[in-house]
Tab-separated table of C-alpha atoms (C1' of nucleotides) in Angstrom:
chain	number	residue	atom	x	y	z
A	268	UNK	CA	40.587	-100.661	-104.132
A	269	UNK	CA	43.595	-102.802	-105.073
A	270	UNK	CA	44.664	-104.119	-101.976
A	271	UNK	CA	46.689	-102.606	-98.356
A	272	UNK	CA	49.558	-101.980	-100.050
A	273	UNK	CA	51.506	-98.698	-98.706
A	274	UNK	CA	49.694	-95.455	-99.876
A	275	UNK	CA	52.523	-92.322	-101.512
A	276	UNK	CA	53.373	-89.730	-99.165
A	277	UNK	CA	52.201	-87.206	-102.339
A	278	UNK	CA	48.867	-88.925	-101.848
A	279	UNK	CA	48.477	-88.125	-98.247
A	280	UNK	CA	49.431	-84.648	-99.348
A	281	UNK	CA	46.514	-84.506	-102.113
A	282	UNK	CA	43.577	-86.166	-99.723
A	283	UNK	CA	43.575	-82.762	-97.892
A	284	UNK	CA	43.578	-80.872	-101.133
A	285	UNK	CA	40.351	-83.057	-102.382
A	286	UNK	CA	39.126	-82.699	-98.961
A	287	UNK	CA	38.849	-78.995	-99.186
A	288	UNK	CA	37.727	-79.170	-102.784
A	289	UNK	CA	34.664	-81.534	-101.676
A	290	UNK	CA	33.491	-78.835	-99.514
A	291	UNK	CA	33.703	-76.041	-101.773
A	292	UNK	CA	31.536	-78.125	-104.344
A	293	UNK	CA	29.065	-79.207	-100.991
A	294	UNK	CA	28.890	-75.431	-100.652
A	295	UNK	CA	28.222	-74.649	-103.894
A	296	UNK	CA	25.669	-77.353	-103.997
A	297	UNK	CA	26.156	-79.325	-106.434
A	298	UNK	CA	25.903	-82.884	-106.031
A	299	UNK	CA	27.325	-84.654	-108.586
A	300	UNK	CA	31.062	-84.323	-109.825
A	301	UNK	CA	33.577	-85.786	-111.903
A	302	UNK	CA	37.228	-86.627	-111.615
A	303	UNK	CA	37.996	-83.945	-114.914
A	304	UNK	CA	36.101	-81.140	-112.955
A	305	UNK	CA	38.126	-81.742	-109.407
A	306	UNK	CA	41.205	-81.692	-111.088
A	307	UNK	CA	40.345	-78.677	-113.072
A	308	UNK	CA	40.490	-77.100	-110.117
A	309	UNK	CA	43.183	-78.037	-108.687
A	310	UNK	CA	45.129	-77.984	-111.318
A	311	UNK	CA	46.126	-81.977	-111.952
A	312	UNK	CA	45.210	-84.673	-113.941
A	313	UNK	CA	42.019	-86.628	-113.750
A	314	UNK	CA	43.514	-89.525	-113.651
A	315	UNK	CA	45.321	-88.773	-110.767
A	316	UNK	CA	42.346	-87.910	-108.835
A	317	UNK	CA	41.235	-91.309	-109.655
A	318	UNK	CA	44.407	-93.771	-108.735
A	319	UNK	CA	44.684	-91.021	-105.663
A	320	UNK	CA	41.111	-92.157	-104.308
A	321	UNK	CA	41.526	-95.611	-105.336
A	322	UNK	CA	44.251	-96.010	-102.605
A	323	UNK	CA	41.227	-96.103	-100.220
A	324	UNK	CA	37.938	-97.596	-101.862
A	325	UNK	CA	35.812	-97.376	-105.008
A	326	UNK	CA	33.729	-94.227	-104.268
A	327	UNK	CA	32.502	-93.140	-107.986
A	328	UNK	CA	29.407	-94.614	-110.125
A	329	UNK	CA	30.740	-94.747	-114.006
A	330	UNK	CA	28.894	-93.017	-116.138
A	331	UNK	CA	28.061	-90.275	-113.242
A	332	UNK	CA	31.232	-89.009	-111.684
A	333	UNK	CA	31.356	-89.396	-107.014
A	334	UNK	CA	28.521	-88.114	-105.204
A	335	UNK	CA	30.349	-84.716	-103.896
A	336	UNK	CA	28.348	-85.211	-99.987
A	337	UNK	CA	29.433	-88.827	-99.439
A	338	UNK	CA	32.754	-88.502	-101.087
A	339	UNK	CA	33.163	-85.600	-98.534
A	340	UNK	CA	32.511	-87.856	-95.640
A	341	UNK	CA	34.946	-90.624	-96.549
A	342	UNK	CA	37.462	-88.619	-96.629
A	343	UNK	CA	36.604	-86.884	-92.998
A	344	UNK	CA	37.255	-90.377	-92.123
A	345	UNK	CA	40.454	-91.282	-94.165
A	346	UNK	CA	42.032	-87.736	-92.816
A	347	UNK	CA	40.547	-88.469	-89.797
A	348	UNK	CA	38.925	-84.547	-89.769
A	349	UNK	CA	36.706	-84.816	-86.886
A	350	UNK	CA	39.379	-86.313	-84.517
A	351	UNK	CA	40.488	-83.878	-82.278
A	352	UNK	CA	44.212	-83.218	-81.792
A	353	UNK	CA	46.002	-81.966	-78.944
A	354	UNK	CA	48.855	-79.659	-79.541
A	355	UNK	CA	50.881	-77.620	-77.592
A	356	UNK	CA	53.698	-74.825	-79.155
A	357	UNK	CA	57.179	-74.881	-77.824
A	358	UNK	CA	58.791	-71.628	-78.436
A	359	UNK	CA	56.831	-68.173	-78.451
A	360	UNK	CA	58.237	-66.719	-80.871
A	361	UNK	CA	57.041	-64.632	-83.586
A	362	UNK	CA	56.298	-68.406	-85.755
A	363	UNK	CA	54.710	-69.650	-82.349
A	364	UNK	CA	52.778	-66.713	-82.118
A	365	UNK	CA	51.250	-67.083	-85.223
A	366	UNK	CA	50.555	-70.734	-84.885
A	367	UNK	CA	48.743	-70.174	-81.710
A	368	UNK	CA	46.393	-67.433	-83.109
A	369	UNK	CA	45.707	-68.778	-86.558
A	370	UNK	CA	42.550	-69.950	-87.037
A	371	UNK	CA	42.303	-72.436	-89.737
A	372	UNK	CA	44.248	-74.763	-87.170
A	373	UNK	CA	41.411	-74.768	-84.910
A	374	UNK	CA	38.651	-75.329	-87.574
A	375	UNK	CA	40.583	-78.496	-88.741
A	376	UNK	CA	40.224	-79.699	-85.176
A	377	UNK	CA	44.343	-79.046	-83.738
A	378	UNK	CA	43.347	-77.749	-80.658
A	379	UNK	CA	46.275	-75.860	-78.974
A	380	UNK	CA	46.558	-76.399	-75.532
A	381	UNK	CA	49.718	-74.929	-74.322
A	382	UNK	CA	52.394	-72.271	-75.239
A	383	UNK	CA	56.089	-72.608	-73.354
A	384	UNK	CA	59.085	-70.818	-73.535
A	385	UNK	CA	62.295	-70.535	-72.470
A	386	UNK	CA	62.294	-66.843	-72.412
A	387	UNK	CA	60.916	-65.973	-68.697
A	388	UNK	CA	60.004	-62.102	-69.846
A	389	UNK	CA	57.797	-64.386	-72.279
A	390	UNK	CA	56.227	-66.344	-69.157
A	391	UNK	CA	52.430	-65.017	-68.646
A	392	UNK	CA	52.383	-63.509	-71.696
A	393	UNK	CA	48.866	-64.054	-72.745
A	394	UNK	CA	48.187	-65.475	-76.126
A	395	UNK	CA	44.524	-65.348	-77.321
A	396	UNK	CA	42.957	-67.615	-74.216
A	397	UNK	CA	46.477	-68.716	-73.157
A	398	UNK	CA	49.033	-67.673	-71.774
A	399	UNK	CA	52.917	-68.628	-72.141
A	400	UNK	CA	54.442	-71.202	-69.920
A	401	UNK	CA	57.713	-71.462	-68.509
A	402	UNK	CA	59.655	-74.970	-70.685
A	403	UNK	CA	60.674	-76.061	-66.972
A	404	UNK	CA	57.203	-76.854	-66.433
A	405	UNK	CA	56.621	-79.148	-68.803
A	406	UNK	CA	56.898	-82.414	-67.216
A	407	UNK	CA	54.470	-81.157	-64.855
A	408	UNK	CA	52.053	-80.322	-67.843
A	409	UNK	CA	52.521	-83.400	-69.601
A	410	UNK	CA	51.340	-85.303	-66.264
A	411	UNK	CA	48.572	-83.572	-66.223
A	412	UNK	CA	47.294	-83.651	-70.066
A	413	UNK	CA	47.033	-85.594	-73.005
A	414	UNK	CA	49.330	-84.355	-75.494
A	415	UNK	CA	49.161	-85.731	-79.500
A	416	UNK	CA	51.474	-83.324	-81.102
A	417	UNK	CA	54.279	-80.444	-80.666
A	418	UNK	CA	54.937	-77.724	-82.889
A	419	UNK	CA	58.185	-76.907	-82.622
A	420	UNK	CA	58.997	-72.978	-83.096
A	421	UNK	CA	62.345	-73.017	-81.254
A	422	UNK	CA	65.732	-71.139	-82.412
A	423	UNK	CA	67.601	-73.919	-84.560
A	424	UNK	CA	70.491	-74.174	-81.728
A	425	UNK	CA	67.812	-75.266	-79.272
A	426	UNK	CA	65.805	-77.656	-81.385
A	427	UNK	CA	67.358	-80.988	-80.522
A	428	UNK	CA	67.514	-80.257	-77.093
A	429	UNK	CA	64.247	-79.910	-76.879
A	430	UNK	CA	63.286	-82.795	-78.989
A	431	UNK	CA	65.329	-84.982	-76.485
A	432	UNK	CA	63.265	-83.893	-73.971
A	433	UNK	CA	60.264	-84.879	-76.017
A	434	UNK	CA	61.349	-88.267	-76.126
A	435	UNK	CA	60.730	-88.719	-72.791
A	436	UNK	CA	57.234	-88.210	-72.993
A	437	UNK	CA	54.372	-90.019	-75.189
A	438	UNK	CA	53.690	-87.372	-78.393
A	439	UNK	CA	52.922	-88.718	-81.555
A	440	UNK	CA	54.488	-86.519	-83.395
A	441	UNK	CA	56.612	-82.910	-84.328
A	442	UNK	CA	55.779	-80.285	-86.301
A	443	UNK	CA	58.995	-78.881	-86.732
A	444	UNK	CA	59.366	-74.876	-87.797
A	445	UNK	CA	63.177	-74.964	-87.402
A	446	UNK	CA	65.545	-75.193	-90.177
A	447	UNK	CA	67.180	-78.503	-88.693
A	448	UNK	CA	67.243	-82.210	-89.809
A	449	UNK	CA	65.740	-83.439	-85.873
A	450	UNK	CA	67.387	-86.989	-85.060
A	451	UNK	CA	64.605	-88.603	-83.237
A	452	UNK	CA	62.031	-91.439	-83.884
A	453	UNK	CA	59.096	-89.680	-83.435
A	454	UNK	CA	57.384	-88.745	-86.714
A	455	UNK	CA	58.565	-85.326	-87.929
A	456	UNK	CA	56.706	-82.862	-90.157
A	457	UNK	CA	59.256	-80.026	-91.399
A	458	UNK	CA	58.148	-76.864	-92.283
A	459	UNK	CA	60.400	-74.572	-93.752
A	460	UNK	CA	60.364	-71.447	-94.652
A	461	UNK	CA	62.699	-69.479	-95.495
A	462	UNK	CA	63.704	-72.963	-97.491
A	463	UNK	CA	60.420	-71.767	-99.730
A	464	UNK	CA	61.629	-68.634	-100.017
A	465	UNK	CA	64.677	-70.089	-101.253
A	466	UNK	CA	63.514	-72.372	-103.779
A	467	UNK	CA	61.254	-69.801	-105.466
A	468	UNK	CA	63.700	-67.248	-106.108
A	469	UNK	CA	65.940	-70.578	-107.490
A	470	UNK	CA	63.348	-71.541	-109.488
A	471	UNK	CA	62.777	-67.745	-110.666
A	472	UNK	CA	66.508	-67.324	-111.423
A	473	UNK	CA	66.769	-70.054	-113.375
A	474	UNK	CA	63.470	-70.616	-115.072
A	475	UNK	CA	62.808	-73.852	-114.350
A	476	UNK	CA	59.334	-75.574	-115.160
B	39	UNK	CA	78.573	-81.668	-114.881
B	40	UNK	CA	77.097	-83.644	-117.599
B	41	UNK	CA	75.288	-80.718	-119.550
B	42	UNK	CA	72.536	-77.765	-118.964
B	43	UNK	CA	69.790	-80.370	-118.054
B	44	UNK	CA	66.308	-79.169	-116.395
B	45	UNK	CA	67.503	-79.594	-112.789
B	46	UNK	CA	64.958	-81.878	-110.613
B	47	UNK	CA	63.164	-79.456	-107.883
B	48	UNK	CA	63.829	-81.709	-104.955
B	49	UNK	CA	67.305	-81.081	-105.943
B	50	UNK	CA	66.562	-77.578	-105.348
B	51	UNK	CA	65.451	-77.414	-102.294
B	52	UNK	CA	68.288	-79.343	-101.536
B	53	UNK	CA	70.463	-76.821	-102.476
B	54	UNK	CA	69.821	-74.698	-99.522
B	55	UNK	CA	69.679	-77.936	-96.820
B	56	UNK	CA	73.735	-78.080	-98.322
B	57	UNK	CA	74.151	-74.315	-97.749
B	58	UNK	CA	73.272	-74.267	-94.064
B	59	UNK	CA	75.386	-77.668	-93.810
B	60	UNK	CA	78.302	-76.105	-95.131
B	61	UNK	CA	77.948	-72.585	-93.085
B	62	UNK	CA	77.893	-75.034	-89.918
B	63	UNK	CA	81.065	-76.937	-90.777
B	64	UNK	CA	82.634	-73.816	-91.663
B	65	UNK	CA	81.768	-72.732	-87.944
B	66	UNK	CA	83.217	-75.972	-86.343
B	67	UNK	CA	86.381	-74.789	-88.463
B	68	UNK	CA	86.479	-78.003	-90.548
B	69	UNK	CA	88.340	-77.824	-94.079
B	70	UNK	CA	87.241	-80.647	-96.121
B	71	UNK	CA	83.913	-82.626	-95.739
B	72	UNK	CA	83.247	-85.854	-97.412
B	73	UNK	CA	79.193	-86.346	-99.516
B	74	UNK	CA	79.584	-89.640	-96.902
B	75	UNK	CA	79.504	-86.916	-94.163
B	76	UNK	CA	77.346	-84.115	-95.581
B	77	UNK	CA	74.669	-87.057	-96.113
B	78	UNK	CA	74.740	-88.255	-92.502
B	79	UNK	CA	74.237	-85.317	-91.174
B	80	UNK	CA	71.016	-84.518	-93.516
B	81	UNK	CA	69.837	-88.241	-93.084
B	82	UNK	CA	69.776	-88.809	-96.992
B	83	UNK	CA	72.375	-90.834	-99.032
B	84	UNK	CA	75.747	-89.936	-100.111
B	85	UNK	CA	75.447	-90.338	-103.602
B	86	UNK	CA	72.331	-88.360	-103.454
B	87	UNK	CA	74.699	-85.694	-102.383
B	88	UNK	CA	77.301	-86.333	-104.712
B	89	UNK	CA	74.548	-86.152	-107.580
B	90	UNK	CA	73.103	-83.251	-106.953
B	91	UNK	CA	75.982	-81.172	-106.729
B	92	UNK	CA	76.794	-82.787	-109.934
B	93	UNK	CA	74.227	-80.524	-111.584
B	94	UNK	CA	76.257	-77.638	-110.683
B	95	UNK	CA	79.351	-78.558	-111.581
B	96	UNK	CA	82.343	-80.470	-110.170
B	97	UNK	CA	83.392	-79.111	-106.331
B	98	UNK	CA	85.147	-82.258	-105.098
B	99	UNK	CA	88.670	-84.029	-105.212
B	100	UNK	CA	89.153	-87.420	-105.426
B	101	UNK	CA	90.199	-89.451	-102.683
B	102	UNK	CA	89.895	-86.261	-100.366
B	103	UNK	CA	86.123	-84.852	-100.539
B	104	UNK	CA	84.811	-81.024	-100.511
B	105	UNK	CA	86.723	-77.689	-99.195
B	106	UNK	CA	84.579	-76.383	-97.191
B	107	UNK	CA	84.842	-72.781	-98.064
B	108	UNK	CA	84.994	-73.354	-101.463
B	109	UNK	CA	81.629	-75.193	-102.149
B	110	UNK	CA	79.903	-72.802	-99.805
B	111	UNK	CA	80.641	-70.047	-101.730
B	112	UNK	CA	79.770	-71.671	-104.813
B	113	UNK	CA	76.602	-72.271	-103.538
B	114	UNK	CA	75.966	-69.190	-102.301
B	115	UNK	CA	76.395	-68.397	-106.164
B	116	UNK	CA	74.172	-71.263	-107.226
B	117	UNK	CA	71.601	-70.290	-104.661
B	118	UNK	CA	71.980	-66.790	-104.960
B	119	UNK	CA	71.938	-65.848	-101.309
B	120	UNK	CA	73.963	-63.059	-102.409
B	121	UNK	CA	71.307	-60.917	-104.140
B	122	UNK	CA	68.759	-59.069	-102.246
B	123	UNK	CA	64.841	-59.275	-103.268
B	124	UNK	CA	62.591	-57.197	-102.109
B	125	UNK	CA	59.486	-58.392	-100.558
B	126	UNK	CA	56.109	-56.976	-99.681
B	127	UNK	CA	53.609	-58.592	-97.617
B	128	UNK	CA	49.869	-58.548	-98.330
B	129	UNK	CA	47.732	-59.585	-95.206
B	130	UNK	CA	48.621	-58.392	-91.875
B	131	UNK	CA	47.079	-60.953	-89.943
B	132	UNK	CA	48.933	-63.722	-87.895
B	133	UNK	CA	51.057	-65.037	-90.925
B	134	UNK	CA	51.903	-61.720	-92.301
B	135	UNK	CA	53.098	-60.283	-88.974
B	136	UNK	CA	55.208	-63.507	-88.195
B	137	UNK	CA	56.830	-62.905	-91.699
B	138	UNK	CA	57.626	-59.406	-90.950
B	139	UNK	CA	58.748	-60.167	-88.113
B	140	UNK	CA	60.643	-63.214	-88.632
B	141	UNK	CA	64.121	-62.558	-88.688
B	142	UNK	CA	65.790	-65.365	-90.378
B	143	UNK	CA	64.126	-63.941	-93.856
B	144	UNK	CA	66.479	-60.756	-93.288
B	145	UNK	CA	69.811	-62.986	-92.693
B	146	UNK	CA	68.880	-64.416	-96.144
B	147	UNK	CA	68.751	-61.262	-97.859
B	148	UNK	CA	64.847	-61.387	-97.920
B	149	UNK	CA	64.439	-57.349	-97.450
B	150	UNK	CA	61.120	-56.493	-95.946
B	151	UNK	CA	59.783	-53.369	-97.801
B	152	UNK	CA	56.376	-53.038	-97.454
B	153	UNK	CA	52.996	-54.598	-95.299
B	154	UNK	CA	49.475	-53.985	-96.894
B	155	UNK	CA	45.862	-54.986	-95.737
B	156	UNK	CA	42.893	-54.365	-96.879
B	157	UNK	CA	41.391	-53.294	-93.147
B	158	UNK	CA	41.560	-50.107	-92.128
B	159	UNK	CA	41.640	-50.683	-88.453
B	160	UNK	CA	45.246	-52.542	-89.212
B	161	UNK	CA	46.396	-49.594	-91.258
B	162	UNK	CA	49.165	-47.973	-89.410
B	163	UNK	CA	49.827	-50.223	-86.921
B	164	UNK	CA	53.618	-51.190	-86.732
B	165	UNK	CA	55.146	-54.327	-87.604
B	166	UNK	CA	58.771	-53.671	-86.796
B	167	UNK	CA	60.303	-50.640	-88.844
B	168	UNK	CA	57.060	-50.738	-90.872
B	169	UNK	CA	53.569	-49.527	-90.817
B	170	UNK	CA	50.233	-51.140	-92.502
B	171	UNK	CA	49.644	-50.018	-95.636
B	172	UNK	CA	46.236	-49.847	-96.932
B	173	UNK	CA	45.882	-52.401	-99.725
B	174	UNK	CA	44.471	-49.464	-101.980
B	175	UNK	CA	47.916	-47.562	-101.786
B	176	UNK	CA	49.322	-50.964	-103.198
B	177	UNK	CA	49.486	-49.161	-107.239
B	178	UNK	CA	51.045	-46.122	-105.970
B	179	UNK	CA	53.816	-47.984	-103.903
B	180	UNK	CA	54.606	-49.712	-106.801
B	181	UNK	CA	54.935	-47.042	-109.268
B	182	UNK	CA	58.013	-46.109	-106.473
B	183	UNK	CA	59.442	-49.791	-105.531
B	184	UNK	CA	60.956	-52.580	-106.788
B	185	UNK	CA	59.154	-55.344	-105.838
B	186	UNK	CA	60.185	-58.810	-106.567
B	187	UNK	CA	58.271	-61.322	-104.387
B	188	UNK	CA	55.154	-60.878	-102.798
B	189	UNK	CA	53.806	-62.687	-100.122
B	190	UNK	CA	50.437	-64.055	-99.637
B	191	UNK	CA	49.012	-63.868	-96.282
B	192	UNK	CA	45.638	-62.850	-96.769
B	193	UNK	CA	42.162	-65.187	-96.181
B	194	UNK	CA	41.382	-67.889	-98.710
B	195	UNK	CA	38.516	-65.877	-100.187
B	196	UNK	CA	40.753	-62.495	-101.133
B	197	UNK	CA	43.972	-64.700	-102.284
B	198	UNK	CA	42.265	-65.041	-105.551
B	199	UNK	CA	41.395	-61.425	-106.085
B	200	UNK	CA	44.756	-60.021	-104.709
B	201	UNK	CA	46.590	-62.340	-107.150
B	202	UNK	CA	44.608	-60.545	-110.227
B	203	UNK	CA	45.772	-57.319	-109.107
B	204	UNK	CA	49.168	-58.914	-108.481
B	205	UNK	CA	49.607	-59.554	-112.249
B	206	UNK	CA	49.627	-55.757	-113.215
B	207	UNK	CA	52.785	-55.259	-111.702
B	208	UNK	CA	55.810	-57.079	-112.741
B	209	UNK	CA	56.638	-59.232	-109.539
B	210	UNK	CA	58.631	-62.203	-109.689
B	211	UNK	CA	57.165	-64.475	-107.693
B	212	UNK	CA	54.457	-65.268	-105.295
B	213	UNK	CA	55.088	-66.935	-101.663
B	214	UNK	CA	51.157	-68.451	-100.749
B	215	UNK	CA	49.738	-68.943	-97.802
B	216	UNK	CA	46.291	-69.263	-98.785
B	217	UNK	CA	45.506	-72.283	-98.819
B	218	UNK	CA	44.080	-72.433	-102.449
B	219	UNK	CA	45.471	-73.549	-105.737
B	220	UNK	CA	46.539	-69.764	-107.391
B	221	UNK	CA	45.274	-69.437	-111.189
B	222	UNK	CA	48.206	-66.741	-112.296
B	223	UNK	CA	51.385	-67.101	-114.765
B	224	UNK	CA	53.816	-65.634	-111.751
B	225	UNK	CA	55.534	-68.675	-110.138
B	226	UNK	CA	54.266	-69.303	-107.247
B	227	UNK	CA	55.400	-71.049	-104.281
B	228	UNK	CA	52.655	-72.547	-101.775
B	229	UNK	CA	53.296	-72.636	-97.873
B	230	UNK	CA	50.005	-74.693	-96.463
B	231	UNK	CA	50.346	-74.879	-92.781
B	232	UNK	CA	47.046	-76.450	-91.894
B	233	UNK	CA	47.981	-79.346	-94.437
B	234	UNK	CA	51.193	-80.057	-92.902
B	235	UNK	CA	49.521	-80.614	-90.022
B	236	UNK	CA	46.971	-82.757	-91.307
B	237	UNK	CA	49.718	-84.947	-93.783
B	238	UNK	CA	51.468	-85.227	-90.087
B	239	UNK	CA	48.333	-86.953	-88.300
B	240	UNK	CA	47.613	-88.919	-91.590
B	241	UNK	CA	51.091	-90.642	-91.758
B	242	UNK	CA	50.913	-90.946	-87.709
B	243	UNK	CA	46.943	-92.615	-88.141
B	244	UNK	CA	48.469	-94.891	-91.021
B	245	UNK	CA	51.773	-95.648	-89.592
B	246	UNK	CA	52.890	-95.195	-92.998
B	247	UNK	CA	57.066	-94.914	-93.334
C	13	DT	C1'	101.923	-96.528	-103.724
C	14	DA	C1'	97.512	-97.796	-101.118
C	15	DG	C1'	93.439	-95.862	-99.453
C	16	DA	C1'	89.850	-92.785	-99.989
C	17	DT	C1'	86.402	-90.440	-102.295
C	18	DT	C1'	84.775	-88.312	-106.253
C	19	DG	C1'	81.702	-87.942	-110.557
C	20	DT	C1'	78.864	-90.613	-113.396
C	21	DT	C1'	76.559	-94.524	-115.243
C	22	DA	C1'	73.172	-97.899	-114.953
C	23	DA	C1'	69.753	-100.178	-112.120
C	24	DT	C1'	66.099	-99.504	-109.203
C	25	DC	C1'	62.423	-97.508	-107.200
C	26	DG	C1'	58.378	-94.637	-107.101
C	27	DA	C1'	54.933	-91.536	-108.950
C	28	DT	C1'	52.264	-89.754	-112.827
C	29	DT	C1'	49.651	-90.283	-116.838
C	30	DA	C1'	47.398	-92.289	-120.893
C	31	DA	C1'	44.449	-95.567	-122.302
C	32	DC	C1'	40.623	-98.514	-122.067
C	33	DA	C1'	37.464	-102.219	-120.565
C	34	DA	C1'	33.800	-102.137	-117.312
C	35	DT	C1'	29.579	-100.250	-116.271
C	36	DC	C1'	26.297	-96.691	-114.744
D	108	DT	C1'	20.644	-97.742	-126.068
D	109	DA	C1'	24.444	-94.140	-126.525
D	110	DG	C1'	27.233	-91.246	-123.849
D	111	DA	C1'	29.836	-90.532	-119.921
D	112	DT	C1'	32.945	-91.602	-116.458
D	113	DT	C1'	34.833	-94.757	-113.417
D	114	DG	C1'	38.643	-97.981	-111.632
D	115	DT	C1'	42.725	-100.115	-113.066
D	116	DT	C1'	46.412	-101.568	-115.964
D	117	DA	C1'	50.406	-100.627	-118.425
D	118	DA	C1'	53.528	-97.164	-120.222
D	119	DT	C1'	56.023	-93.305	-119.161
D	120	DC	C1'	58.399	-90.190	-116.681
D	121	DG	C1'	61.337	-88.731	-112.961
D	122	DA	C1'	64.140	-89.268	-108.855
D	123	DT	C1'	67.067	-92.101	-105.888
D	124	DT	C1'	70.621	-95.267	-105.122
D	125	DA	C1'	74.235	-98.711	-105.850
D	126	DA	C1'	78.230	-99.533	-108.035
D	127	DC	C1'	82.548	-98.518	-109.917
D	128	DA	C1'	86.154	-96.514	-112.924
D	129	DA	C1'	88.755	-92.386	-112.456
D	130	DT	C1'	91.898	-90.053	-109.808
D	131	DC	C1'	93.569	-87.367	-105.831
DNA sequence: TAGATTGTTAATCGATTAACAATC
DNA sequence: TAGATTGTTAATCGATTAACAATC
């Protein structure tokens, strides 16, 4: 490891990706595995696998390749995969919906806790082992629970709004599922997409890479 | 425009953040918009602005800025929110029946045709104006449809397989949800929720930016 | 005209990749 | 040892930004 110098956002992206890999290969039980074979699979360069994992510690033996069980656990620790994360969805929608009832969120340890809305035909509306809260009650719910992140699945019009209200509270940070630019200092993750949508059709139309 | 360079994909998806800035101004009934102004309200820098619509051409006056009406219609051109595509879905889980359902994929001329899974207990069940398909009827509705984009929506461990079958039809493009690194020749466009989620915590845990 | 803002160049910044000494 | 593969440096590639002449 060089030395604490600020690690690539693309980086951050990829540490999931080898993340997933690891486990696959743990799975598949084998033991031993080199940089060329996890970028084979995912499609990159082996050297890229290498700076990537140099951003956090030496974790390879030359001449072998990384021991694919103890590679696995350092990065549970540098994604931080076995803290567990507190989430609540604002907006119950058909996005919110989703988010609520898809499971891969709760097997990487984002453990929904609340659903508001608006919308009071929405109110009561029971989502898997929740059910849908009125968005007038959230002061009351954030007094009562510990709350690390919000996913935001709000009409664009009502986004901001609603991120001002966040502010007033102690989250540490947005996912954000509308197609707005939020203005706010908490840390924002956008997900867009119909912007995906978008972009492959551009990319389709005019051929590029 | 300096000549028919490869243009960069983050100017891409670009493209349609400028789109949805210029439909807005167009709403608050303003005529000309200056990059200074189109960049503040995307939180990215003016010349960034200025550059990227460079690839496209030259939109602007000197000393007075943008038209509003004109450069959204010539991106609607460049973007090509003009032409329809037809999309199926594959998967009728939680992410395919938010896609169905999600209506800002129809204002975008993202036309809905078709919602296949390979469970027969979801066949028939309506999502909207549409009923499961089962995934074996997938051949025959394409020997009757245009189909340019498919989406992806089905567990990790089919996303592979359904992509194979994917490739005997002449689609245009794929929009993933699995979260797994496709092996195909159709572009493909990946939407990982679960790592968005996860690069969100990582950047919070690191303080990083 | 004077002021404003474009389009474009050149400088900077950041990320990827090739190459290789170190070493298992 | 000989072969393999790491960790890291340096070169390359690509994207962003500052700066400014052109010009409305």
């Amino acid at each position: 490891m060089k030395d604490k110098r600020k690690i690539p956002k693309p980086v951050i992206k990829r540490m999931g990706l080898y993340y997933r890999c690891l486990n696959k290969l743990y799975e598949e039980g084998i033991e031993y595995v080199a940089s060329k074979d996890i970028a084979a699979r995912l499609g990159i360069k082996s050297s890229q696998v290498r700076k990537d994992l140099s951003y956090f510690g030496e974790f390879g033996k030359r001449g072998v390749g990384y021991n694919v069980d103890q590679l696995m656990k350092k990065l549970e620790d540098i994604i931080g995969v076995n803290k567990i994360w507190n989430v609540i969805v604002i907006g119950a929608g058909n996005i919110g919906t989703a988010i609520v009832n898809y499971p891969g969120l709760k097997k990487e340890k984002f453990n929904i806790i609340g659903v508001f809305d608006a919308d009071r035909s929405k109110v009561g509306k029971k989502l898997g082992k929740l059910s849908v809260t009125h968005f007038s009650e959230l002061e009351k719910f954030f007094n009562k629970n510990i709350v690390d992140l919000v996913v935001l699945a709000v009409p664009e019009n009502a986004a901001q709004m609603v991120v001002e209200e966040l502010e007033k509270y102690n989250i540490k940070g947005i996912i954000n599922f509308a197609p707005i630019k939020l203005r706010t200092k908490i840390p924002v993750e956008d997900v867009d997409i119909t912007l995906s949508f978008k972009s492959l059709v551009f990319r389709i139309e005019r051929e590029i890479k």
